[in-house]
CSV table of C-alpha atoms in Angstrom, one decimal:
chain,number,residue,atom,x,y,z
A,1,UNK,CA,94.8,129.3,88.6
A,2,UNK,CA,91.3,128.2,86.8
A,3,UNK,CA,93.4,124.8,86.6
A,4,UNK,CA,93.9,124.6,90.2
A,5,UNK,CA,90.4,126.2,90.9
A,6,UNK,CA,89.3,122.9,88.7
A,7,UNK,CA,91.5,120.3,90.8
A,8,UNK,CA,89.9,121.8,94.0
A,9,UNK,CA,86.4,121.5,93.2
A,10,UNK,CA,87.1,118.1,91.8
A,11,UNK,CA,85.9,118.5,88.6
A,12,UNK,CA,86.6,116.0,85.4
A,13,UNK,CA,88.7,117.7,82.8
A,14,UNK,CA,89.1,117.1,79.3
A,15,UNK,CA,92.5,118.1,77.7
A,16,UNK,CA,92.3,118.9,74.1
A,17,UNK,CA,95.8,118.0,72.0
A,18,UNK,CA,98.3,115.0,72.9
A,19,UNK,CA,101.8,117.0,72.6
A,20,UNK,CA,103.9,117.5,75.3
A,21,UNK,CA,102.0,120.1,77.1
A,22,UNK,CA,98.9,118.4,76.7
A,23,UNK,CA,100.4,115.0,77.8
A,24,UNK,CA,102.3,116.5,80.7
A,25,UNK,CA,99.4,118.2,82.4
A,26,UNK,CA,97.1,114.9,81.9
A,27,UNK,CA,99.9,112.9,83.8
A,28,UNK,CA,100.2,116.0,86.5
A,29,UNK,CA,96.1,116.4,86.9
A,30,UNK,CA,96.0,112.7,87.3
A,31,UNK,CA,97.9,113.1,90.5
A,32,UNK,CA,95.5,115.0,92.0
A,33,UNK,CA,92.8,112.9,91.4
A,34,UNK,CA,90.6,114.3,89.2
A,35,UNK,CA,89.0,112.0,86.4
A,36,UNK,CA,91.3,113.1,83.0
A,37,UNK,CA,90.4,112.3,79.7
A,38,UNK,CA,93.2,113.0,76.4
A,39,UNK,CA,92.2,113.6,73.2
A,40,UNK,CA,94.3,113.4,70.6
A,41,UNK,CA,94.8,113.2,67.2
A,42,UNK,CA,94.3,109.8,65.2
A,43,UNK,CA,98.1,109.5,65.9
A,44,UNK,CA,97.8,109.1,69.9
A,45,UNK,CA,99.8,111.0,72.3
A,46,UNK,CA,103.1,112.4,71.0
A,47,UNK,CA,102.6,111.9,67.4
A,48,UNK,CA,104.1,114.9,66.3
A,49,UNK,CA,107.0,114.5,68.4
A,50,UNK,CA,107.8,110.4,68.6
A,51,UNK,CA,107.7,107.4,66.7
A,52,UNK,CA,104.6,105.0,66.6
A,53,UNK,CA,106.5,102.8,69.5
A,54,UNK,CA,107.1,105.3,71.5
A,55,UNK,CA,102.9,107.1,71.1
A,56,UNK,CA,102.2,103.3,72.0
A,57,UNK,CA,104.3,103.4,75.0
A,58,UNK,CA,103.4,106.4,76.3
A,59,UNK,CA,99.8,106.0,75.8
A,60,UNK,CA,100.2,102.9,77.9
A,61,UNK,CA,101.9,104.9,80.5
A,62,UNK,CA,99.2,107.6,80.6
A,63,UNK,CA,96.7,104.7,80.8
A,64,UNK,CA,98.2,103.1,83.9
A,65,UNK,CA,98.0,106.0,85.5
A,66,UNK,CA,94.2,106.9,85.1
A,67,UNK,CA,94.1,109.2,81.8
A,68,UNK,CA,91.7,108.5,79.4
A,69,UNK,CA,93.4,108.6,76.2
């Protein structure tokens, strides 16, 4: 709900931690159009969970939608 509140009042929104919640909710915010920035750790997006090509694609992909990363 604060989310949402967030979204409404068109507020910029900084999500701390690139795993897949994190990552998820940046893509999902972005389509609301809110500003997004990502902060992550020094291994980008998904670098617990992926290998460096696939953090490098997928910061990319959050990229080209809007998210700061």
């Amino acid at each position: 709900r604060r989310v949402r509140a967030m979204t409404d009042q068109r507020l910029d929104i900084a999500i701390a931690g690139g795993g897949l919640i994190g990552t998820e909710l940046a893509a999902s915010l972005r389509k609301t159009g809110v500003d997004v920035r990502l902060y992550c750790g020094s291994g980008g997006p998904g670098s617990h969970l992926l290998p460096p090509v696939l953090q490098d694609q997928l910061a990319r992909q959050l990229r080209s939608r809007g998210v700061e990363v």
